[in-house]
Coordinates of C-alpha atoms in Angstrom, one line a residue:
Chain A
M21 CA 109.7 105.1 130.7
A22 CA 108.5 101.6 131.3
D23 CA 108.8 98.0 131.6
I24 CA 107.1 95.5 129.4
Q25 CA 105.2 92.2 130.7
L26 CA 104.0 89.5 128.6
K27 CA 101.6 87.1 129.9
S28 CA 101.0 83.6 128.2
L29 CA 101.0 85.7 125.0
T30 CA 99.6 83.3 122.0
K31 CA 99.3 84.0 118.1
R32 CA 97.3 82.1 116.1
W33 CA 96.1 82.1 112.4
G34 CA 93.5 79.2 111.9
A35 CA 95.3 75.9 113.0
F36 CA 98.5 77.6 112.7
V37 CA 100.4 78.1 116.0
G38 CA 102.8 81.5 115.4
L39 CA 103.9 81.7 118.7
K40 CA 103.1 79.6 121.6
P41 CA 102.4 81.0 124.9
M42 CA 105.2 83.6 125.9
D43 CA 105.9 85.0 129.4
L44 CA 108.2 87.3 129.9
H45 CA 109.0 90.5 131.7
I46 CA 111.3 93.3 130.2
G47 CA 112.4 95.5 132.7
D48 CA 112.5 99.5 132.6
G49 CA 115.5 100.5 130.1
E50 CA 116.6 97.2 129.1
F51 CA 118.0 96.2 125.8
L52 CA 116.1 92.7 125.0
V53 CA 116.6 91.1 121.7
L54 CA 114.6 88.4 120.3
L55 CA 116.7 86.2 117.9
G56 CA 115.9 83.2 116.2
P57 CA 115.3 82.1 112.7
S58 CA 112.9 83.5 109.9
G59 CA 109.6 82.3 111.1
C60 CA 110.0 81.9 114.6
G61 CA 107.7 84.3 116.0
K62 CA 110.1 86.7 116.6
T63 CA 108.6 89.3 114.6
T64 CA 104.9 88.4 115.5
T65 CA 105.8 88.8 119.1
M66 CA 107.2 92.5 118.4
R67 CA 104.1 93.3 116.1
M68 CA 101.7 92.3 118.8
I69 CA 103.5 94.4 121.0
A70 CA 103.3 97.1 118.9
G71 CA 99.8 96.8 118.3
L72 CA 100.4 96.1 114.3
E73 CA 98.6 92.4 115.0
D74 CA 96.2 91.1 117.5
A75 CA 96.9 88.6 120.2
S76 CA 95.2 85.3 120.0
G77 CA 95.5 84.9 123.7
G78 CA 97.2 86.4 126.8
D79 CA 98.2 89.9 128.2
I80 CA 100.6 92.3 127.5
L81 CA 101.4 95.2 130.0
I82 CA 103.5 98.5 129.4
G83 CA 104.1 100.2 132.3
G84 CA 101.7 97.6 134.1
K85 CA 98.9 98.9 131.8
R86 CA 96.7 96.3 129.8
V87 CA 97.2 97.3 126.0
N88 CA 96.2 94.7 124.4
D89 CA 93.1 96.7 123.2
L90 CA 94.9 99.9 122.9
E91 CA 95.2 101.2 118.9
P92 CA 98.9 101.2 118.0
K93 CA 98.9 105.2 118.5
D94 CA 98.0 104.9 122.4
R95 CA 100.5 102.3 123.3
D96 CA 103.4 104.9 123.3
I97 CA 105.6 103.3 121.4
A98 CA 108.0 103.8 118.2
M99 CA 109.0 101.6 115.7
V100 CA 111.8 101.3 113.2
F101 CA 110.9 99.1 110.5
Q102 CA 113.1 96.4 108.5
S103 CA 112.3 99.2 105.1
Y104 CA 112.3 101.9 107.2
G105 CA 108.7 103.0 106.1
L106 CA 109.6 106.5 105.5
Y107 CA 106.9 109.1 104.1
P108 CA 108.2 109.5 100.4
T109 CA 106.5 112.6 99.9
M110 CA 107.7 114.6 103.0
T111 CA 111.0 115.8 103.4
V112 CA 113.9 114.4 106.4
Y113 CA 112.4 117.3 108.2
E114 CA 108.9 116.7 107.7
N115 CA 109.6 112.8 108.3
I116 CA 111.2 113.5 112.0
R117 CA 108.3 116.0 112.5
F118 CA 105.5 113.8 111.5
P119 CA 105.0 112.1 115.4
L120 CA 105.0 115.7 116.8
K121 CA 102.3 116.9 114.2
V122 CA 100.0 113.8 114.3
R123 CA 100.2 113.7 118.1
G124 CA 99.1 117.8 118.7
I125 CA 102.2 118.4 120.1
P126 CA 102.7 122.2 120.6
E127 CA 104.2 124.0 117.4
A128 CA 106.6 126.1 119.2
E129 CA 108.9 123.0 120.1
H130 CA 108.9 121.0 117.1
H131 CA 111.7 122.2 115.5
D132 CA 114.3 122.2 118.5
R133 CA 113.1 118.7 119.0
V134 CA 113.5 117.7 115.2
M135 CA 116.5 119.4 115.4
R136 CA 117.8 117.6 118.5
A137 CA 116.7 114.1 117.1
A138 CA 118.4 115.0 113.5
R139 CA 121.9 116.3 115.3
T140 CA 121.9 112.8 117.3
V141 CA 121.8 110.8 114.3
E142 CA 123.9 113.0 112.6
L143 CA 121.2 114.3 109.7
T144 CA 121.7 117.8 109.5
E145 CA 122.6 118.6 106.8
F146 CA 119.9 116.4 104.5
L147 CA 117.1 117.9 106.4
D148 CA 115.6 119.0 102.9
R149 CA 116.2 115.8 101.1
K150 CA 113.4 113.3 100.0
P151 CA 113.9 110.2 101.4
A152 CA 114.7 108.9 97.7
A153 CA 117.6 111.0 97.9
L154 CA 119.4 109.4 100.6
S155 CA 121.2 106.4 100.7
G156 CA 120.2 103.1 102.7
G157 CA 122.2 104.2 105.9
Q158 CA 120.9 107.9 105.9
R159 CA 117.5 106.4 105.6
Q160 CA 117.9 104.3 108.4
R161 CA 119.0 107.1 110.3
V162 CA 115.8 109.7 109.6
A163 CA 113.8 106.1 110.8
L164 CA 115.8 106.0 114.3
A165 CA 115.5 110.3 114.2
R166 CA 111.8 109.7 113.7
A167 CA 111.7 107.1 116.6
I168 CA 113.6 109.4 119.1
V169 CA 112.1 112.6 118.7
R170 CA 109.1 111.6 120.6
K171 CA 110.6 110.3 123.4
P172 CA 108.3 107.5 123.8
K173 CA 107.8 105.0 126.3
V174 CA 109.2 101.5 124.2
F175 CA 111.5 101.6 120.9
L176 CA 110.7 98.4 119.0
M177 CA 113.0 97.6 115.8
D178 CA 112.5 95.2 113.5
E179 CA 115.9 94.2 112.0
P180 CA 116.9 97.4 111.2
L181 CA 119.9 96.7 109.9
S182 CA 119.4 93.9 107.8
N183 CA 119.1 96.3 104.4
L184 CA 122.5 97.6 105.0
D185 CA 125.8 96.6 103.8
A186 CA 128.2 94.9 106.1
K187 CA 130.4 97.7 107.2
L188 CA 127.6 99.9 107.6
R189 CA 125.7 97.3 109.6
V190 CA 128.7 97.5 112.3
S191 CA 128.8 101.4 112.5
T192 CA 125.1 101.5 112.8
R193 CA 125.1 99.1 115.2
A194 CA 127.5 101.0 117.5
Q195 CA 125.5 104.3 117.0
I196 CA 122.1 102.0 118.3
K197 CA 124.1 101.2 121.1
N198 CA 125.1 104.5 122.1
L199 CA 121.6 105.6 121.5
H200 CA 120.2 103.4 124.2
H201 CA 123.1 104.0 126.6
E202 CA 121.9 108.1 126.2
L203 CA 118.1 107.4 126.4
R204 CA 118.0 104.6 128.4
T205 CA 114.5 103.7 126.9
T206 CA 112.9 100.0 127.0
T207 CA 114.4 98.7 123.8
I208 CA 112.8 95.3 122.2
Y209 CA 115.2 94.6 119.1
V210 CA 114.0 91.7 116.8
T211 CA 117.1 90.2 114.3
H212 CA 118.2 86.8 113.0
D213 CA 121.9 87.5 113.6
Q214 CA 123.2 86.5 116.3
I215 CA 126.2 88.8 116.2
E216 CA 124.0 92.2 116.4
A217 CA 121.9 89.9 119.2
M218 CA 125.3 89.2 121.4
T219 CA 126.8 92.8 120.7
L220 CA 123.8 95.3 121.6
A221 CA 121.6 92.9 123.9
D222 CA 121.4 93.1 127.8
R223 CA 119.1 90.3 127.6
V224 CA 119.1 87.7 124.6
V225 CA 115.4 85.7 123.7
V226 CA 116.5 82.8 121.6
M227 CA 113.2 81.4 119.6
S228 CA 112.5 78.8 117.0
R229 CA 109.4 77.6 115.9
G230 CA 107.1 80.3 117.8
E231 CA 109.0 78.9 120.7
V232 CA 111.1 80.5 123.4
Q233 CA 114.2 78.4 123.9
Q234 CA 116.2 80.4 126.2
V235 CA 116.2 83.8 127.9
G236 CA 119.6 85.0 129.3
T237 CA 122.6 87.1 128.7
P238 CA 124.5 86.7 125.9
L239 CA 127.6 85.5 128.0
E240 CA 124.9 82.8 129.6
I241 CA 123.3 82.1 126.1
Y242 CA 126.8 81.3 124.9
D243 CA 128.1 79.5 127.8
R244 CA 125.5 77.3 128.8
P245 CA 123.0 77.2 125.8
A246 CA 119.9 75.2 127.2
N247 CA 119.2 72.9 124.6
T248 CA 120.9 71.9 121.0
F249 CA 118.9 74.9 118.8
V250 CA 120.4 77.4 120.5
A251 CA 124.0 75.6 120.8
G252 CA 123.8 75.3 117.0
F253 CA 122.2 79.0 116.8
I254 CA 124.7 81.1 119.0
G255 CA 128.4 81.3 118.1
S256 CA 130.5 81.5 115.0
P257 CA 131.0 78.4 114.1
A258 CA 128.3 77.1 115.7
M259 CA 129.1 74.6 118.5
N260 CA 130.0 71.3 117.4
L261 CA 127.3 68.4 118.3
M262 CA 128.1 64.6 117.9
Q263 CA 125.8 62.0 118.6
G264 CA 127.2 59.3 121.2
T265 CA 126.7 57.0 124.0
L266 CA 127.6 57.8 127.4
K267 CA 128.7 55.0 130.1
G268 CA 130.4 55.5 133.4
G269 CA 131.4 59.4 132.9
V270 CA 132.8 58.4 129.1
F271 CA 131.9 59.4 125.5
E272 CA 132.1 57.3 123.2
A273 CA 131.7 57.9 119.3
E274 CA 133.1 57.1 116.2
H275 CA 136.6 58.8 116.0
V276 CA 135.7 59.7 119.7
R277 CA 136.6 58.9 123.2
I278 CA 136.1 61.3 125.9
P279 CA 136.7 60.7 129.9
G280 CA 135.4 62.8 132.9
L281 CA 132.3 63.4 132.3
A282 CA 129.5 63.5 134.5
G283 CA 125.9 62.5 133.2
P284 CA 123.5 59.2 132.9
D285 CA 124.4 56.2 130.9
G286 CA 122.6 56.2 127.7
P287 CA 122.7 57.9 124.2
V288 CA 123.6 61.8 124.3
T289 CA 124.2 64.5 122.3
L290 CA 127.8 66.1 123.2
G291 CA 128.8 69.8 122.0
F292 CA 131.9 71.9 122.6
R293 CA 133.0 74.8 120.5
A294 CA 135.9 75.2 117.9
E295 CA 137.9 77.8 119.6
D296 CA 138.1 75.8 122.9
A297 CA 139.4 72.5 121.4
S298 CA 142.8 72.6 119.8
I299 CA 144.9 70.4 117.4
A300 CA 147.4 67.7 119.7
A301 CA 149.9 64.8 118.9
T302 CA 147.1 62.8 121.0
G303 CA 143.7 63.6 122.0
E304 CA 140.0 62.8 122.4
I305 CA 139.1 62.7 118.5
A306 CA 141.3 61.1 116.1
A307 CA 140.0 61.1 112.4
P308 CA 141.4 62.2 109.0
I309 CA 140.8 66.0 108.4
Y310 CA 138.1 66.3 105.7
A311 CA 138.6 70.0 104.9
M312 CA 140.9 72.9 106.0
E313 CA 140.0 76.7 106.6
L314 CA 141.6 79.5 106.8
L315 CA 139.8 82.0 109.5
G316 CA 141.1 85.0 110.6
D317 CA 140.2 84.4 114.3
A318 CA 141.5 80.9 114.2
Chain B
M7 CA 121.6 108.1 77.4
S8 CA 119.0 107.9 74.5
T9 CA 120.7 111.3 73.0
R10 CA 123.9 109.6 72.4
L11 CA 122.2 106.5 71.5
A12 CA 119.9 108.9 68.4
D13 CA 123.4 110.3 67.7
R14 CA 125.4 107.5 66.8
R15 CA 122.4 106.2 64.7
P16 CA 123.3 106.2 60.6
P17 CA 121.4 109.5 59.3
A18 CA 119.3 107.6 56.6
M19 CA 117.9 105.4 59.8
Q20 CA 117.2 108.4 61.7
A21 CA 115.5 110.0 58.3
I22 CA 113.4 107.2 57.9
L23 CA 112.3 107.3 61.9
I24 CA 111.3 110.6 61.6
G25 CA 109.6 110.2 58.4
F26 CA 107.7 107.5 60.2
L27 CA 106.7 109.4 62.8
A28 CA 105.6 112.3 60.9
L29 CA 103.4 109.9 58.9
W30 CA 101.9 108.5 62.2
L31 CA 101.5 111.9 63.3
V32 CA 99.5 112.8 60.3
I33 CA 97.2 109.4 59.8
A34 CA 96.3 109.7 63.6
A35 CA 95.8 113.6 63.8
F36 CA 94.1 113.3 60.3
P37 CA 90.5 112.8 61.4
F38 CA 90.5 115.2 63.9
L39 CA 92.1 118.0 62.1
W40 CA 89.8 117.0 59.3
T41 CA 86.7 117.4 61.6
L42 CA 88.1 120.5 63.0
W43 CA 88.4 122.3 59.9
G44 CA 85.0 121.2 58.3
S45 CA 83.0 122.2 61.3
F46 CA 83.9 125.8 60.1
K47 CA 82.6 124.8 56.8
V48 CA 78.8 124.6 55.7
E49 CA 76.9 121.0 54.8
G50 CA 77.2 121.5 51.2
D51 CA 80.8 121.9 51.1
F52 CA 82.1 119.4 54.1
F53 CA 79.7 116.9 52.6
S54 CA 79.8 117.7 48.9
K55 CA 78.6 115.4 46.6
A56 CA 80.3 116.7 43.3
D57 CA 84.1 116.9 44.6
W58 CA 85.8 116.5 47.9
A59 CA 88.2 119.0 47.4
N60 CA 85.6 121.6 47.7
A61 CA 85.6 120.5 51.9
L62 CA 89.0 122.4 51.6
R63 CA 88.2 125.1 49.1
G64 CA 84.6 126.0 50.3
P65 CA 83.0 127.6 47.5
L66 CA 79.3 127.0 48.8
T67 CA 80.5 128.7 52.7
R68 CA 82.1 131.5 50.8
A69 CA 78.8 132.0 48.4
E70 CA 76.2 131.4 51.2
T71 CA 78.1 133.4 54.4
G72 CA 80.5 135.7 52.6
G73 CA 83.5 134.5 54.3
A74 CA 85.6 131.5 54.1
F75 CA 84.8 130.3 57.3
T76 CA 81.7 130.4 59.2
G77 CA 80.5 129.4 63.1
A78 CA 76.8 128.6 61.9
G79 CA 77.3 124.8 63.1
Y80 CA 78.3 126.0 66.2
H81 CA 75.9 128.5 66.6
G82 CA 73.3 126.3 65.3
A83 CA 74.2 123.3 67.8
W84 CA 74.7 125.8 70.8
I85 CA 72.3 128.1 70.6
Q86 CA 69.2 127.2 68.6
E87 CA 69.8 123.5 69.5
S88 CA 70.8 124.1 73.2
F89 CA 73.8 122.0 73.3
W90 CA 75.0 123.9 76.4
R91 CA 72.4 122.2 78.0
A92 CA 74.0 118.9 77.1
A93 CA 77.1 120.0 78.2
I94 CA 76.1 121.3 81.6
N95 CA 74.4 117.7 82.0
T96 CA 77.7 116.0 81.0
L97 CA 79.8 118.0 83.3
I98 CA 76.8 117.3 86.0
V99 CA 77.3 113.6 85.4
V100 CA 80.7 113.3 84.4
V101 CA 82.2 115.1 87.8
S102 CA 79.2 113.1 90.1
V103 CA 80.7 109.9 88.5
V104 CA 84.5 110.6 89.2
T105 CA 83.7 111.8 92.6
I106 CA 81.3 108.8 93.8
S107 CA 83.6 106.4 91.9
L108 CA 87.1 107.7 93.2
T109 CA 85.7 108.1 96.9
F110 CA 84.4 104.8 97.4
G111 CA 87.3 103.3 94.8
T112 CA 90.4 104.6 97.4
L113 CA 88.4 103.7 100.4
G114 CA 87.2 100.4 98.9
G115 CA 90.9 99.8 97.5
Y116 CA 92.7 100.5 100.1
A117 CA 90.6 98.3 102.7
L118 CA 90.7 95.4 99.8
S119 CA 94.4 95.9 99.4
R120 CA 95.1 96.0 103.5
S121 CA 93.0 92.7 103.9
P122 CA 94.3 89.7 105.2
Y123 CA 91.1 87.5 104.0
R124 CA 90.5 85.6 100.8
Y125 CA 87.4 87.0 100.6
A126 CA 89.1 90.4 99.2
F127 CA 90.0 88.6 96.4
W128 CA 87.0 86.7 95.3
L129 CA 85.4 90.3 95.7
L130 CA 88.3 91.6 93.0
I131 CA 87.2 88.5 90.7
V132 CA 83.6 89.7 91.3
A133 CA 84.2 92.8 90.2
L134 CA 86.1 92.1 87.1
V135 CA 83.0 89.5 85.7
F136 CA 80.7 92.4 86.0
R137 CA 83.4 94.7 84.6
A138 CA 83.9 92.5 81.4
M139 CA 79.8 92.5 80.8
P140 CA 78.9 94.9 78.2
P141 CA 77.2 98.1 79.6
I142 CA 74.2 97.1 77.6
A143 CA 73.8 93.7 79.2
L144 CA 72.8 95.4 82.1
I145 CA 70.7 98.1 81.3
S146 CA 68.3 96.3 79.1
G147 CA 67.2 94.7 82.8
Y148 CA 67.2 98.0 84.5
L149 CA 64.8 99.7 82.0
L150 CA 61.4 98.0 83.2
P151 CA 61.9 98.5 86.8
F152 CA 62.9 102.4 86.4
Y153 CA 59.9 102.9 84.3
Q154 CA 57.9 101.7 86.9
W155 CA 59.6 103.2 89.8
N156 CA 59.5 106.5 88.0
L157 CA 63.2 106.9 87.9
W158 CA 63.8 107.3 84.4
G159 CA 65.2 109.8 82.3
H160 CA 66.9 111.9 85.7
L161 CA 70.2 112.2 85.8
P162 CA 70.9 111.1 89.1
T163 CA 69.8 107.5 87.4
A164 CA 72.3 107.5 84.9
I165 CA 75.1 108.5 87.6
I166 CA 73.9 105.7 89.6
V167 CA 74.1 103.2 86.8
L168 CA 77.6 104.8 85.5
V169 CA 79.0 104.4 88.9
A170 CA 77.9 100.7 88.9
I171 CA 79.5 100.1 85.9
N172 CA 82.5 101.8 86.6
Q173 CA 83.1 101.0 90.0
P174 CA 84.6 97.6 89.6
F175 CA 87.1 99.1 87.2
T176 CA 88.3 101.6 89.8
L177 CA 88.1 99.2 92.5
W178 CA 90.7 96.8 90.6
M179 CA 93.1 99.6 89.6
L180 CA 93.1 101.1 92.8
T181 CA 94.1 98.3 94.9
S182 CA 96.6 97.6 92.8
F183 CA 98.2 101.2 93.0
F184 CA 97.8 100.5 96.9
R185 CA 99.3 96.6 96.9
N186 CA 102.5 98.6 95.5
I187 CA 102.4 100.5 98.6
P188 CA 104.5 98.9 101.3
K189 CA 102.6 98.0 104.6
D190 CA 105.2 99.5 106.1
L191 CA 104.3 102.8 105.6
D192 CA 101.0 102.6 107.2
E193 CA 102.2 101.1 110.0
S194 CA 104.7 103.9 110.9
A195 CA 102.0 106.1 110.5
M196 CA 100.3 104.2 113.3
V197 CA 102.7 103.8 115.1
D198 CA 103.8 107.4 115.0
G199 CA 100.3 108.6 116.1
C200 CA 97.7 108.6 113.5
S201 CA 94.4 106.4 113.5
R202 CA 94.0 103.7 110.5
F203 CA 92.2 106.9 108.8
Q204 CA 94.6 109.8 109.3
A205 CA 97.3 107.3 107.9
F206 CA 95.5 106.7 105.0
R207 CA 94.8 110.5 104.5
H208 CA 98.2 112.0 105.7
V209 CA 100.5 109.2 104.3
I210 CA 99.0 106.7 101.6
I211 CA 96.7 109.4 100.0
P212 CA 100.0 111.9 99.0
V213 CA 101.8 108.9 97.7
M214 CA 99.0 107.8 95.6
W215 CA 98.1 111.0 93.9
P216 CA 99.1 109.7 90.5
G217 CA 97.3 106.7 90.7
V218 CA 94.1 108.2 92.1
I219 CA 94.1 111.0 89.0
T220 CA 94.8 108.6 86.5
T221 CA 92.3 106.5 87.9
G222 CA 89.8 108.8 88.0
L223 CA 90.6 110.4 84.2
F224 CA 89.8 106.5 83.1
S225 CA 86.5 107.0 84.9
F226 CA 86.0 110.5 83.7
L227 CA 86.6 109.1 80.1
L228 CA 84.2 106.5 80.7
A229 CA 81.1 108.9 81.9
Y230 CA 82.2 111.3 79.4
N231 CA 82.5 109.1 76.2
D232 CA 79.2 106.8 77.4
F233 CA 76.6 106.4 74.9
A234 CA 74.5 103.2 76.0
V235 CA 73.6 104.5 79.4
T236 CA 72.8 107.7 78.5
A237 CA 71.1 107.3 75.4
M238 CA 68.9 104.7 77.0
L239 CA 68.4 106.0 80.6
L240 CA 67.7 110.1 79.8
D241 CA 65.0 111.8 78.3
K242 CA 65.5 114.3 75.9
E243 CA 65.5 116.9 78.3
N244 CA 68.4 115.6 80.2
Q245 CA 70.4 114.6 77.2
T246 CA 74.3 114.7 77.6
M247 CA 76.5 115.5 74.8
I248 CA 77.6 112.1 73.4
P249 CA 73.5 111.2 72.9
K250 CA 72.8 114.7 71.6
I251 CA 75.5 114.3 69.0
A252 CA 73.9 111.5 68.2
F253 CA 70.4 112.8 68.0
F254 CA 72.0 115.4 65.7
L255 CA 73.0 112.9 63.0
G256 CA 69.8 110.8 63.3
T257 CA 67.7 113.9 62.0
T258 CA 69.8 114.8 59.1
Q259 CA 66.8 115.5 57.0
T260 CA 66.6 119.1 58.2
K261 CA 69.5 120.6 56.3
G262 CA 72.7 122.0 58.6
N263 CA 72.0 119.7 61.1
V264 CA 74.9 117.8 60.4
M265 CA 77.0 120.4 60.8
F266 CA 75.5 121.0 64.1
A267 CA 76.7 117.8 65.0
V268 CA 80.4 118.0 63.5
A269 CA 80.5 121.7 65.4
A270 CA 79.2 119.5 68.9
V271 CA 81.6 116.7 68.3
V272 CA 84.8 119.1 67.8
S273 CA 83.3 120.7 71.0
A274 CA 83.0 117.8 73.0
T275 CA 86.6 116.8 72.1
A276 CA 88.4 119.7 72.7
P277 CA 88.2 119.2 76.6
L278 CA 89.8 115.9 76.3
F279 CA 92.8 117.2 74.8
L280 CA 92.8 120.1 77.5
L281 CA 92.6 117.6 79.9
V282 CA 94.8 115.0 78.7
V283 CA 97.6 117.8 78.1
F284 CA 97.1 119.2 81.6
F285 CA 97.3 115.8 83.5
Q286 CA 100.4 114.4 81.1
R287 CA 102.6 113.8 83.9
Q288 CA 100.3 112.5 86.4
I289 CA 99.0 110.0 83.8
V290 CA 102.5 108.9 82.8
S291 CA 103.7 108.4 86.8
G292 CA 100.2 106.7 87.6
L293 CA 100.6 104.2 84.6
T294 CA 104.4 103.4 85.4
A295 CA 103.4 102.5 89.1
G296 CA 106.9 101.9 90.1
A297 CA 107.5 105.7 90.9
V298 CA 105.1 105.0 93.7
K299 CA 107.2 103.6 95.9
G300 CA 109.3 105.6 98.1
Chain C
M10 CA 140.3 75.5 111.6
A11 CA 140.6 71.7 110.8
T12 CA 137.5 69.7 110.1
V13 CA 137.0 66.0 110.8
Q14 CA 134.1 63.6 110.5
A15 CA 133.4 62.4 114.1
G16 CA 130.4 61.1 116.0
G17 CA 128.3 61.1 112.7
A18 CA 129.1 64.6 112.5
L19 CA 131.2 67.6 110.6
V20 CA 133.6 68.6 113.6
A21 CA 135.5 71.7 113.4
V22 CA 138.6 72.4 115.9
K23 CA 140.8 75.5 116.0
A24 CA 144.1 75.0 114.3
A25 CA 147.3 77.1 114.9
K26 CA 148.1 79.9 112.3
D27 CA 151.0 78.1 111.2
F28 CA 149.6 74.5 111.0
Q29 CA 150.2 72.7 107.7
G30 CA 147.3 70.1 107.0
R31 CA 146.2 68.3 104.2
I32 CA 143.1 66.8 103.4
G33 CA 142.7 62.9 104.4
Q34 CA 145.9 63.2 107.1
P35 CA 145.2 61.9 110.2
I36 CA 145.1 64.6 113.1
A37 CA 144.1 64.4 116.9
A38 CA 142.4 67.3 118.7
H39 CA 142.5 67.8 122.1
V40 CA 138.9 68.2 123.5
P41 CA 138.7 68.2 127.5
A42 CA 135.6 67.1 129.5
R43 CA 135.5 70.7 131.0
I44 CA 134.9 72.4 127.3
C45 CA 132.2 70.0 126.8
H46 CA 128.1 70.3 126.8
L47 CA 125.8 67.2 127.1
F48 CA 122.1 67.4 126.0
D49 CA 119.6 64.6 126.1
A50 CA 120.0 62.9 122.4
R51 CA 116.0 62.9 122.2
T52 CA 114.3 65.9 123.2
G53 CA 118.2 68.0 123.0
V54 CA 117.7 69.7 126.4
R55 CA 120.9 70.3 128.4
L56 CA 121.8 67.9 130.9
T57 CA 124.7 69.3 133.0
R58 CA 127.7 71.1 132.4
T59 CA 131.2 69.8 133.6

């Protein structure tokens, strides 16, 4: 168990900046989600914490100890990869046992710990199989079991659900959530799926183009987006954004007139969520219908 | 699926297919079988000027040795002309070449396949260029310095040159095998507690076995069948099998020497058959590199 | 969900399940100030929440 501190963590490849200086404190036992579109630097951030990528600048502290110059194996982390990274020549049992074996944990403990991890993710009947003989969801659970078998200080999960079908994703998501509740291990979880982020996270870090856009609880990010990027990225459907001008507390744009706002006069962007607004006889927006959609929750 | 497909074929088609396969088998196998058969005859029969069928009936073999078959060719080659020494030399050369080039090839191939830098690509291109050159072009350059430094004629010299010729190929082949192994695998291992080298040894190499064996077989064949290097760089004492066979053929004035060559050819070919049969499964899975993926 | 063109963008508004709308039909939407977020037009940074 440990907290993680990132101090001006930076990544550059030549002239290209992969991650602009990032400061973040992740509390002990927290479930933190790095959320953003592909290429936003979230995976790079995680890989630097894991030690699979060198930081170009800044410090990474795990449990108060600077780990920048440590090998991945010496950082006491466990990672679940997008494509699971299971060892194809080993059985499920051997896969789960591998971290114990290479770390020289006494043989006598292995069986108990492997079985406990396997039970946690409901894999006990597949222990003799090779990964090739498993379904995607089962492979994913092997990767999870391999991560929890060793009680590391930190879990890192890199889009662990993205190779699963929609139905399995929901149940595995619940499983991960439950696992975190049980183990209370500090977890960093990378995803581009905002629903995953909203359902799993204690706190979400929204990233775009190598830069942190907002850090906050799912509710804060949903209710008070820090900028138009976050507003347009979070929520399904995303927040409506309109260009217009504000004058004396009245927002005006084509087909739109909303009074009662507070803000400086001049050009502004106004946003609201579709589910907060409703169709009425008269209203602030008056325009012909462009399209109709039937949504389950609409 | 394939059996069902075969069942649906009209019988005439089936017959043509089998006939074609049989014909191909005979044509492909004939030179080997002919040589094998002939190696147990005397020169007068196998190279009969009067009637080629003498090679089959073997009248002179019967007349000279009293039996339908004779081991005289083998006896002459192996005992009289010390072909066993050539066989041992070949064994030394081949084992050394395969061991050295696989060691460098797996380590180098792994490093190149995981390298994020562009020079890795150029290294491979340079390797390809050297591979494309005929070996004899390199050897003519080696001869003079080797004489002067007194390196000429020894087995280690031939081994080093063969490794040098072989290495670009092993590097290429192994690099492409390693590239087919997802990086996630090494990274998982490193997070799980391995050093880079342990990840390579415990996780990557077990997955790589078919690739390593296939590559090893190819470099084995290159060293085993080499003529240019071994003929030019080894003195008579240290000759390997292939130059020795050529030497037998070059002394046809002495009666019976040609039969030594024939017997030696059969002796040199037999291990190849055994090898391919033994490693057949690995070769197939190595050649279909997709099987490597987890 | 009904979509209209307003303020230079496509804007979606929640519609009741039994709402029957045809494309092109003029409608109105109730968007009170309390559900609105204001952002700087140039930088995109949040201004206030009313």
